[in-house]
XYZ file of C-alpha atoms in Angstrom:
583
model
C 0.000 0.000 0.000
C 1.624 3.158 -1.546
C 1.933 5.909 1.277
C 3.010 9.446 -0.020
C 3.635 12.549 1.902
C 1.578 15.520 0.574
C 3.358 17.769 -1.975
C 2.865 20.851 0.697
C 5.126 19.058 3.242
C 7.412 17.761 0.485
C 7.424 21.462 -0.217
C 8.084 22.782 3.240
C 10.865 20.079 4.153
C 12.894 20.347 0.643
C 15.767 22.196 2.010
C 18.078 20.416 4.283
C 16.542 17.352 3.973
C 16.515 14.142 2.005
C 13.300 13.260 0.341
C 11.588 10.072 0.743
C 8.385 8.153 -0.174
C 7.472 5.381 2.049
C 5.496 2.142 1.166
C 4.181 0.523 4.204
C 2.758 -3.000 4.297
C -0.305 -3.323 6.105
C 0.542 -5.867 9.629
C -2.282 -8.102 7.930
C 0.138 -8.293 4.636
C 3.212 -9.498 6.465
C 4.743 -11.567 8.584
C 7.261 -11.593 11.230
C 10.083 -14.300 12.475
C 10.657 -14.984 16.216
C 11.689 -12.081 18.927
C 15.480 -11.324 18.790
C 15.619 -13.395 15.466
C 16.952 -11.805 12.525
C 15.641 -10.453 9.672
C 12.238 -9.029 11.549
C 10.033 -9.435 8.090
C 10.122 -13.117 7.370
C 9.230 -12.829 3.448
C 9.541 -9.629 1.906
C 10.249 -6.416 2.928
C 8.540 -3.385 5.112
C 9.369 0.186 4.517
C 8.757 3.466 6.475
C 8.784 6.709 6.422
C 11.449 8.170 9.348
C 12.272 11.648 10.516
C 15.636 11.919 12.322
C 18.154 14.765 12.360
C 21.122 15.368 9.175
C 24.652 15.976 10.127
C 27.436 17.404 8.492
C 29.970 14.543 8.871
C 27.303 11.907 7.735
C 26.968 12.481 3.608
C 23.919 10.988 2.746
C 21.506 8.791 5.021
C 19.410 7.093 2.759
C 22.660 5.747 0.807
C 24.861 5.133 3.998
C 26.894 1.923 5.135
C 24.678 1.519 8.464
C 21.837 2.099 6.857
C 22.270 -0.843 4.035
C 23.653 -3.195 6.660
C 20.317 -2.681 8.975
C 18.275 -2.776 5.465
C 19.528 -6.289 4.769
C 19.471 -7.293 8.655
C 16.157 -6.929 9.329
C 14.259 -6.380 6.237
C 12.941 -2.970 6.781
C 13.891 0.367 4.517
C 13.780 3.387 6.269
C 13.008 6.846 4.093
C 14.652 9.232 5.895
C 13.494 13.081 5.935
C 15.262 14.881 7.657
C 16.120 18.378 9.660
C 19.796 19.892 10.505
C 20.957 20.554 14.389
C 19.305 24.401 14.307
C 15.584 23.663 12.561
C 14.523 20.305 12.832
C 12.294 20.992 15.672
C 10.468 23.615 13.814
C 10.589 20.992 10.713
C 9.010 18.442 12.326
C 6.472 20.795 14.234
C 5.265 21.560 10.821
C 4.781 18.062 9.731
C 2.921 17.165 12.763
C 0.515 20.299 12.354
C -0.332 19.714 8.319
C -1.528 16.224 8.739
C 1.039 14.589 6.528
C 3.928 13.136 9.533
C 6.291 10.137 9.045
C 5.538 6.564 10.408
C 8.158 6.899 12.915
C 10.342 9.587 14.554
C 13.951 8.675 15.562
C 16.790 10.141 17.814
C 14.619 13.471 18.398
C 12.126 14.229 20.848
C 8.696 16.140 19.671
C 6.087 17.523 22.181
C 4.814 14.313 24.097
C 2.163 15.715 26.383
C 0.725 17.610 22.910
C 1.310 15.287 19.964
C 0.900 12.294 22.178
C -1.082 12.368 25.098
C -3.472 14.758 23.779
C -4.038 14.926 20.026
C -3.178 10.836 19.299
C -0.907 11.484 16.717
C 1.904 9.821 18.408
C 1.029 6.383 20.058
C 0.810 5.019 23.449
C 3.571 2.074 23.592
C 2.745 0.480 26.922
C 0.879 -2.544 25.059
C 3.884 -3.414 22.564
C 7.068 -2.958 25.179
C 6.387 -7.065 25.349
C 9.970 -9.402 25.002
C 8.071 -10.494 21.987
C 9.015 -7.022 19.983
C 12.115 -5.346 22.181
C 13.745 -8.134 24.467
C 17.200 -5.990 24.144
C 15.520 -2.176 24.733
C 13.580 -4.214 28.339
C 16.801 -5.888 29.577
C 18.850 -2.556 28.900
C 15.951 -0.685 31.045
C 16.056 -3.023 34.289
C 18.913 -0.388 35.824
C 16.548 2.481 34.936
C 13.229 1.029 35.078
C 9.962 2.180 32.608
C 7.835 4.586 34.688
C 10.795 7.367 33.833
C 9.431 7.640 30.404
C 6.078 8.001 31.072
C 3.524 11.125 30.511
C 1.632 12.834 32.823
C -1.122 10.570 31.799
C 0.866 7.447 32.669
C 1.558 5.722 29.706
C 4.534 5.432 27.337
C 5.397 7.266 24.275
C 8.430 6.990 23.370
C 11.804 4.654 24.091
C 14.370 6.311 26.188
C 18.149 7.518 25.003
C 20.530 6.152 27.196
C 23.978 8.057 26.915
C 25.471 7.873 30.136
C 28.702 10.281 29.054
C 30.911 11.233 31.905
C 32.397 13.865 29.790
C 28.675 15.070 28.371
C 27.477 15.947 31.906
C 30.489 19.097 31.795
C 30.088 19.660 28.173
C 30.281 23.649 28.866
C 33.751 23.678 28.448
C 36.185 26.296 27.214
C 39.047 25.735 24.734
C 42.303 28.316 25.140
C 45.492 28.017 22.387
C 48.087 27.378 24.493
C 50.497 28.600 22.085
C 49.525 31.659 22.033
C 49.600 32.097 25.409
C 53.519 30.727 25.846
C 53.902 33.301 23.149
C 52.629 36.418 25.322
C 54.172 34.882 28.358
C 50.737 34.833 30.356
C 49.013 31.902 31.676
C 45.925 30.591 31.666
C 43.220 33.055 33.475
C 41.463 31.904 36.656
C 39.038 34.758 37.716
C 37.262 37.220 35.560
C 40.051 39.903 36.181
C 42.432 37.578 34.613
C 40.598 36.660 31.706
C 40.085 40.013 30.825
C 43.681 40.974 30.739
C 44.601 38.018 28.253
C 41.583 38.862 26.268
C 43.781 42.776 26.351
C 47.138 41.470 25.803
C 45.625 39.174 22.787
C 44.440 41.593 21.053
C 47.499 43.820 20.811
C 49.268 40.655 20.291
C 47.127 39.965 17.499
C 44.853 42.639 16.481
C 43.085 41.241 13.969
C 42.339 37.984 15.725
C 39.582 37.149 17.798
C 40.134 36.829 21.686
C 36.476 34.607 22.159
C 34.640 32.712 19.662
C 31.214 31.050 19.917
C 28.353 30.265 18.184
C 24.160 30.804 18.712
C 23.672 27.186 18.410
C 25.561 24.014 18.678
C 26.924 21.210 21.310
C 27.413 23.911 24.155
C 28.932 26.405 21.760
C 27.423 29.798 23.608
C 30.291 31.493 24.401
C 28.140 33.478 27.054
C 26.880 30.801 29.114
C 30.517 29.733 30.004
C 31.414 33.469 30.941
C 28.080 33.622 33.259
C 28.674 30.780 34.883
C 31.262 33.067 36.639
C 28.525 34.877 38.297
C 25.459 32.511 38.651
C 24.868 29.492 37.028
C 23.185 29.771 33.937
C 20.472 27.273 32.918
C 21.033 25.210 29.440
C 17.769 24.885 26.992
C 15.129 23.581 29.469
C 14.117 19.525 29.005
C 10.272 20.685 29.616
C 9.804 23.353 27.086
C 12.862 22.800 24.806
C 13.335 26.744 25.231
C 16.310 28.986 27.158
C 13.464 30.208 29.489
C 16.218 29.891 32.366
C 14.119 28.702 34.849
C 15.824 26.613 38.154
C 15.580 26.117 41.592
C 16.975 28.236 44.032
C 17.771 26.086 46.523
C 17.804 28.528 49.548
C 14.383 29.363 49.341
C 12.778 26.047 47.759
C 11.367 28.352 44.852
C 11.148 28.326 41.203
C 13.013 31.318 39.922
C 14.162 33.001 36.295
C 17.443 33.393 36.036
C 17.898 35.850 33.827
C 16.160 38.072 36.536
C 18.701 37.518 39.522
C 20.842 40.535 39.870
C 23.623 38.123 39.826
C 22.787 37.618 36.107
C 22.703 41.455 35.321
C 26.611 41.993 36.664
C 27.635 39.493 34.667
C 26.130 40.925 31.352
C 28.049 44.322 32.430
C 31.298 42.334 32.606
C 30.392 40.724 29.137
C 29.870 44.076 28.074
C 33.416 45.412 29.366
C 34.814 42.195 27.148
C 32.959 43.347 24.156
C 33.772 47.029 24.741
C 37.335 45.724 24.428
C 36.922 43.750 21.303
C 37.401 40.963 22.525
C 34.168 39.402 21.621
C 33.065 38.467 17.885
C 29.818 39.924 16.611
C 29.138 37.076 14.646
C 28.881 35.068 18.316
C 25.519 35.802 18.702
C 24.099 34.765 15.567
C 26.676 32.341 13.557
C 25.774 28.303 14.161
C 28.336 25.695 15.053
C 29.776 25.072 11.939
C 30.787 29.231 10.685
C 32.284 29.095 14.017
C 34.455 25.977 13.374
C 35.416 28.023 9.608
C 36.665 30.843 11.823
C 38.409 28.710 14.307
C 40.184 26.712 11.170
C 41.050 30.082 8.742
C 44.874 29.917 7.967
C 45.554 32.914 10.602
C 44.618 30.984 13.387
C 42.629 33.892 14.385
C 40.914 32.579 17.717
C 42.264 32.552 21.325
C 39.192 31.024 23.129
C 36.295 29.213 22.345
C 33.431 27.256 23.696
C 32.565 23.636 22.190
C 31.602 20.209 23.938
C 34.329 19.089 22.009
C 37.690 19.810 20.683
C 36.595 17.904 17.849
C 33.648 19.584 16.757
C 35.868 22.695 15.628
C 39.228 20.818 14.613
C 40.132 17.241 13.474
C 43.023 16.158 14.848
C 43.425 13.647 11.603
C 43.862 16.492 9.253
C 45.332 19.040 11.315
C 47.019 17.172 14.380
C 49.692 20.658 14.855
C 46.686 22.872 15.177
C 44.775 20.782 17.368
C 47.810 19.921 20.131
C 47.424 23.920 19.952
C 44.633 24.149 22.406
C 43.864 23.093 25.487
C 40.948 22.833 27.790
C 40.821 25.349 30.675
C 38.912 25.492 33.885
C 36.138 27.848 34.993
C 36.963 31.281 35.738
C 35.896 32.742 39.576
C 34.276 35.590 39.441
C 34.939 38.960 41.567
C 33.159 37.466 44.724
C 35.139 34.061 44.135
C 31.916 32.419 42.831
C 33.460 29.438 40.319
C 30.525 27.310 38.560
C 30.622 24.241 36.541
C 27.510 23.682 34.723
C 26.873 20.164 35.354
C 23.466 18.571 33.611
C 20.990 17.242 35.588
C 19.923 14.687 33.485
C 22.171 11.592 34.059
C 21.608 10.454 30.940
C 18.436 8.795 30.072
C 15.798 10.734 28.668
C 12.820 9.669 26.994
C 12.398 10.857 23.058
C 14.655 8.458 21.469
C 12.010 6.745 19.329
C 7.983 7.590 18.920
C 5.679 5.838 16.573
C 2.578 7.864 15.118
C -0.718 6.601 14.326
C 0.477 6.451 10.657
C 2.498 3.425 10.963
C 0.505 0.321 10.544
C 2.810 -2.168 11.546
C 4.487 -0.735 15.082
C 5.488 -4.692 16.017
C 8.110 -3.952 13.017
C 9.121 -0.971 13.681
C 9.860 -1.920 17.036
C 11.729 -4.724 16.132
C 13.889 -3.064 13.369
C 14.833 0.038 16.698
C 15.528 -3.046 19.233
C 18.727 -3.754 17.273
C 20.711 -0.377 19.133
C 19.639 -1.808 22.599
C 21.939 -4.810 21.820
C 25.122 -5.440 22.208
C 26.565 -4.123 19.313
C 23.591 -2.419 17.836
C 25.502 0.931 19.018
C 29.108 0.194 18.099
C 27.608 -0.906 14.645
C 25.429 2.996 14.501
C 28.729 5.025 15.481
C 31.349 3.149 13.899
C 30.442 0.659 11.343
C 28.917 -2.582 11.469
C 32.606 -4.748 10.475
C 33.389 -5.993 13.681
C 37.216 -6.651 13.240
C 37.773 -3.736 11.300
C 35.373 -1.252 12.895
C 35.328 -2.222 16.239
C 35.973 -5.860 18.618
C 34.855 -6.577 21.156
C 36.968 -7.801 24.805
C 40.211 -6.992 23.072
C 42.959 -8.906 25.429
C 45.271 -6.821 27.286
C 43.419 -3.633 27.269
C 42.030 -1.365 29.791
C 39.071 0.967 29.393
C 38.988 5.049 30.724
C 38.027 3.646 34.338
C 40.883 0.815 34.204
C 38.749 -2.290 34.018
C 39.334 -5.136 31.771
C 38.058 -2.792 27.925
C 34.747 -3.958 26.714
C 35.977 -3.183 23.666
C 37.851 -1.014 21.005
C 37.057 1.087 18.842
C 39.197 0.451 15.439
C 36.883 3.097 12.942
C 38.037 6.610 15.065
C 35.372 9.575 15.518
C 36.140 12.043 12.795
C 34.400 15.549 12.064
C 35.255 14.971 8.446
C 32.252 14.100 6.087
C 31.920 10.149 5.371
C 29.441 7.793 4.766
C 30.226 4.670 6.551
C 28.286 5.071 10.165
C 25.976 7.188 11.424
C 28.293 8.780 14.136
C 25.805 10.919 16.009
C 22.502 10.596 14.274
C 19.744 8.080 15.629
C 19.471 6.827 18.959
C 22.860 6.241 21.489
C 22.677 3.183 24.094
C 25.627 3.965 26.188
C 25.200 3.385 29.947
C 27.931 4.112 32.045
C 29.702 1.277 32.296
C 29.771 1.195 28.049
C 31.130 4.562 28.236
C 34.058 3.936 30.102
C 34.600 0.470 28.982
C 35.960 1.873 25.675
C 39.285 0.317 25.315
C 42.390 3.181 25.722
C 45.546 2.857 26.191
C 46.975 4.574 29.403
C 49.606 6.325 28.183
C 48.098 7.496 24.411
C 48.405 11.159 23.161
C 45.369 13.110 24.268
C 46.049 15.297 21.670
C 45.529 12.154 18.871
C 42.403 11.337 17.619
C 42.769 7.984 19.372
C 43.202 10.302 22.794
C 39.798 12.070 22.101
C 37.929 9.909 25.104
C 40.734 9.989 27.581
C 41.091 13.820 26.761
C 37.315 14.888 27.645
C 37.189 12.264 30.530
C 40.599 13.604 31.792
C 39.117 17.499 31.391
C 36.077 16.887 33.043
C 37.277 15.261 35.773
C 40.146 17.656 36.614
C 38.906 20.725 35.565
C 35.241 20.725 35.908
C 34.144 17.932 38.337
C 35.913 19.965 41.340
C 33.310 22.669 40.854
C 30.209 21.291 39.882
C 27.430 21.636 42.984
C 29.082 24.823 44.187
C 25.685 27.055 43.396
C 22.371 27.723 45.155
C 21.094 27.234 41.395
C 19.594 23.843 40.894
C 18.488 22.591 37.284
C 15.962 20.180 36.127
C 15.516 17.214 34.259
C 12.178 16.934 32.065
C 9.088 17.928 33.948
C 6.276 16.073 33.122
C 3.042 18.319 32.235
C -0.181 18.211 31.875
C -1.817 18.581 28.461
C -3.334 21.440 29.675
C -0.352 22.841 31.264
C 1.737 22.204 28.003
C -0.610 23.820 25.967
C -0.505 26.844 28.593
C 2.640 27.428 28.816
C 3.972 26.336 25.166
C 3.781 30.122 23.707
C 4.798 31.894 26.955
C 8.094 29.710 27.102
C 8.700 30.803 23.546
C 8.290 34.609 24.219
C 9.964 34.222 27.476
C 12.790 32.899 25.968
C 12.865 35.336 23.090
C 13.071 38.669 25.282
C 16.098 36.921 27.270
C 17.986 36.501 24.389
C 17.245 39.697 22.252
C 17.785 41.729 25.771
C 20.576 39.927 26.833
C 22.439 40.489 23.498
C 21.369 43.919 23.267
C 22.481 44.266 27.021
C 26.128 42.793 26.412
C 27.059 44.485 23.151
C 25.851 47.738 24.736
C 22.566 48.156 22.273
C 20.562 48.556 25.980
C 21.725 50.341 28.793
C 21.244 47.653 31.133
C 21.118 49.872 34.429
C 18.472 52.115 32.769
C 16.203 49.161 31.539
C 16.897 46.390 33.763
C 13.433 47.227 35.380
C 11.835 47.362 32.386
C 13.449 43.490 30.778
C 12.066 42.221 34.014
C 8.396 43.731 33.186
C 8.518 42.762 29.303
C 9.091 39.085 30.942
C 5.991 39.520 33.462
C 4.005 41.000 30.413
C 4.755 38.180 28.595
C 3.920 35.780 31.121
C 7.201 34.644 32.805
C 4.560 34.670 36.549
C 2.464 31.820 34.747
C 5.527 29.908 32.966
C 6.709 29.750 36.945
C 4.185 28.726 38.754
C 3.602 25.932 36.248
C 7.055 24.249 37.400
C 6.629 25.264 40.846
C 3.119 22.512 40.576
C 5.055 20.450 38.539
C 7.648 20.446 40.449
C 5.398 20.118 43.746
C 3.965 16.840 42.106
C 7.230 15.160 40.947
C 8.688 15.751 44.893
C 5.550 14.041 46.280
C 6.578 11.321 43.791
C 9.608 11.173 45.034
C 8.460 11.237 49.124
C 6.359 8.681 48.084
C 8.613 6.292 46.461
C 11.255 6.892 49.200
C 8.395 6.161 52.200
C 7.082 2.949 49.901
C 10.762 1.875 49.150
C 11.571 2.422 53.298
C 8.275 0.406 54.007
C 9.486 -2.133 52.403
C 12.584 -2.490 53.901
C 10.893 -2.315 57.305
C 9.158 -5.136 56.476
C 11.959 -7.182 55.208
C 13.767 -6.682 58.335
C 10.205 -7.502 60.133
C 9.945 -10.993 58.490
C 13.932 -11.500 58.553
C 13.800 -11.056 62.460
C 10.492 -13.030 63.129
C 12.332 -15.656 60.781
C 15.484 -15.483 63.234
C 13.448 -15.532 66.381
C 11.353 -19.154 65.281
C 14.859 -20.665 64.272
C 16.357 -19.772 67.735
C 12.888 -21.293 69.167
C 13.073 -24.345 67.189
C 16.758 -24.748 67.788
C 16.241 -24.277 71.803
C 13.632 -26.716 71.652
């Protein structure tokens, strides 16, 4: 049964993505072989239609290595359309609200409580989570457990993520070219004073270059959330409405609070100010996305002294430029003038519901299910990042070597991460299944070059855990994971987050390039944000967060019930044995 997308969407989603025309077999038409048992379809094949996120290192989805490899394992095409890192949310937004969606959505997380719970578009899963369709996705739960991806309305929408990343939890990390700074004779800055005079002495050093680089959007590439954090820590993009609304917990009074509102904040967009008012910071910071900042990190001048990234390796590959790479180093938080030193830290440790959500246009979800249950095996992720060639991608137990937490490796990686463009694995796109113990199991030798590409791993563990670890937990700021809403309290909030967001960022830019005076309108930011309804967007995580605590007093009072009676039976056990015994 021949299943194409309207022309209107095919319309809307032609640029930056690859078009695709599914055919779906009804679940009466086909049949499939035994749980874990490979390929799913028995006789024929299934396709669907599957909206994931593009990126620029992986050339062409539809044509890649992984891709053919899961095609022939399973029996199942996937037709991939797709949205980059900046506008697939507002991609797949549209698809949802025209009618015309994909069967399936994969690695990317779309309004649950809106497109699931309350318009049916996305289906409940509770009913087909059996070991029939995804023995490898329930065994790699146990740790976690199920209710964490459930709705406000108890069921299941989606499969969780499971990326357990030491490294990811401080990816707010500055990069400094240590060169340069041998060169002046200074050393790396440690407070906010000190950072400022390097940022001076750079740019007479180099007055054409650019003393911090960043970008609007990419893997913790906001040059100004780094620099806050020197003040009070500054919120990432919230997991409950996917917008920079900067809401937390302030921990010493128990209350829901903007940040962008503490006074804190406002001192340090005046010192951000005095850094622009020097130069030192690029205009195109504020607007230009991940990958114009990794052109101006790489131009032939060398032109940048800092910058923010997750990774090294998202700006510079150390296979095609390994002298330019060993250049920079990663560099601690800076204290700020009342000693205040912050490490963001996420809150989420790693799991997340989002990964993949079926919609009520798929008419076979046992399939589709069964093709996704493949990355919750074994190998099913070192086959999606690296290759599927075990012995020339990856093995597995190699003898002899250690992984980044010194136990016996789980296994090696032989295919190396690279930012370059290929078309062999799907690197970063799709769906990672990494608990912790994956992670650090990686195989690396103890003594390899951190600045090598083999060293990537050892480098960001290494960073994290000497430079950023030490101050992580050192603020009265508390973050969230994912609040779960209501329907009605997603739908209430949904355009207030956006417009909340929106005046932080246009006021906060205007406030550290100087375009606002921010002593003369700092009362009048904090009224836009009332006006537009930053009072309601607060009070909706102070309930929320109200109801997840009871959840949590609740659990903790069953779980110590529990134990109580254990202990109850175990010593009325021990008493009738000492009877019987005297006796």
């Amino acid at each position: 049964m021949k299943k194409n997308l309207a022309k209107a969407t095919a319309l809307l989603l032609t640029a930056g993505m690859i078009g695709g025309t599914g055919l779906t077999a009804a679940a009466s038409d086909v049949e499939l072989n035994p749980a874990g048992t490979y390929p799913v379809v028995k006789d024929g094949t299934l396709e669907f239609d599957c909206f994931t996120m593009s990126m620029p290192n992986v050339e062409d989805l539809q044509t890649n290595d992984f891709t053919k490899y899961m095609e022939e394992k399973t029996g199942i095409t996937m037709n991939f359309l797709t949205g980059g890192r900046d506008d697939w949310s507002d991609k797949l937004n549209l698809m949802l609200q025209s009618g015309d969606y994909p069967d399936v959505i994969l690695g990317l997380s779309p309004d649950l409580a809106k497109y699931g719970v309350k318009e049916g578009m996305i289906i409940p899963l509770d009913d087909y989570l059996t070991e029939e369709n995804v023995p490898n996705y329930l065994k790699t739960m146990e740790p976690y457990g199920l209710d964490m991806t459930k709705e406000a309305d108890g069921k299941i929408y989606s499969l969780a993520n499971i990326n357990v990343c030491y490294h990811c939890q401080y990816g707010r990390k500055m990069w400094v070219n240590k060169r340069y700074l041998d060169e002046m004779g200074v050393d790396v800055p440690t407070t906010t004073d000190e950072f400022y005079d390097v940022c001076k002495k750079f740019l007479e050093y180099k007055p054409n270059g650019v003393a911090i680089g960043g970008a609007a959007q990419g893997w913790y590439s906001r040059m100004q959330d780094w620099l806050i954090d020197a003040f009070v820590l500054m919120p990432n993009t919230s997991y409950t409405t996917s917008q920079k609304d900067t809401i937390a917990l302030n921990t010493d009074t128990n209350e829901i609070e903007c940040v962008a509102t503490d006074d804190r904040y406002k001192e340090a967009m005046k010192w951000i100010k005095s850094l622009y008012d020097l130069g030192a910071i690029y205009d195109g910071d504020f607007t230009q996305t991940a990958e114009q900042l990794k052109t101006l990190v790489n131009q032939a001048d060398e032109p940048v002294l800092f910058f923010t990234a997750g990774t090294i390796s998202d700006m510079i590959d150390a296979a095609s430029n390994p002298d330019f790479y060993k250049d920079y180093e990663c560099m601690a938080p800076i204290a700020g003038p009342d000693g205040t030193r912050i490490a963001f830290q996420t809150p989420n440790p790693g799991v997340s519901g989002g990964a993949f959500c079926i919609t009520d246009k798929c008419e076979n979800p046992e399939a589709a299910l069964r093709w996704v249950d493949f990355f919750y095996s074994e190998t099913g992720d070192l086959c999606s990042q690296y290759g599927a060639d075990e012995g020339t991608d990856w093995v597995l137990n190699p003898e002899g070597k250690v992984g980044l937490n010194g136990e016996p490796a789980k296994y090696e990686v032989l295919n190396l991460y690279s930012a370059e463009t290929q078309n062999h694995d799907w690197q970063d796109i799709g769906i990672r299944v990494a608990p912790a113990d994956y992670r650090l199991g990686q195989a690396v030798d103890p003594d390899v070059d951190v600045h090598s590409t083999a060293g990537l791993e050892k480098l960001l563990y290494d960073a994290s855990a000497e430079l950023y670890a030490p101050y992580a937990g050192t603020s009265n700021i508390k973050l969230f994971d994912e609040m779960k809403l209501t329907d009605e309290e997603s739908t209430n909030i949904s355009v207030i987050a956006v417009e909340v967001a929106d005046i932080i960022e246009s006021d906060s830019v205007a406030f550290m390039t100087g375009a606002k005076d921010i002593d003369s309108e700092w009362d009048s930011f904090k009224d836009s944000l009332d006006k537009a309804g930053l009072q309601d967007l607060i009070a909706v995580y102070q309930e929320a967060y109200a109801r997840s605590s009871e959840g949590d007093e609740t659990e903790a009072t069953t779980e110590a019930a529990a134990e109580t009676e254990a202990a109850t039976e175990a010593a009325e056990t021990t008493a009738e044995t000492e009877t019987e015994t005297a006796a």
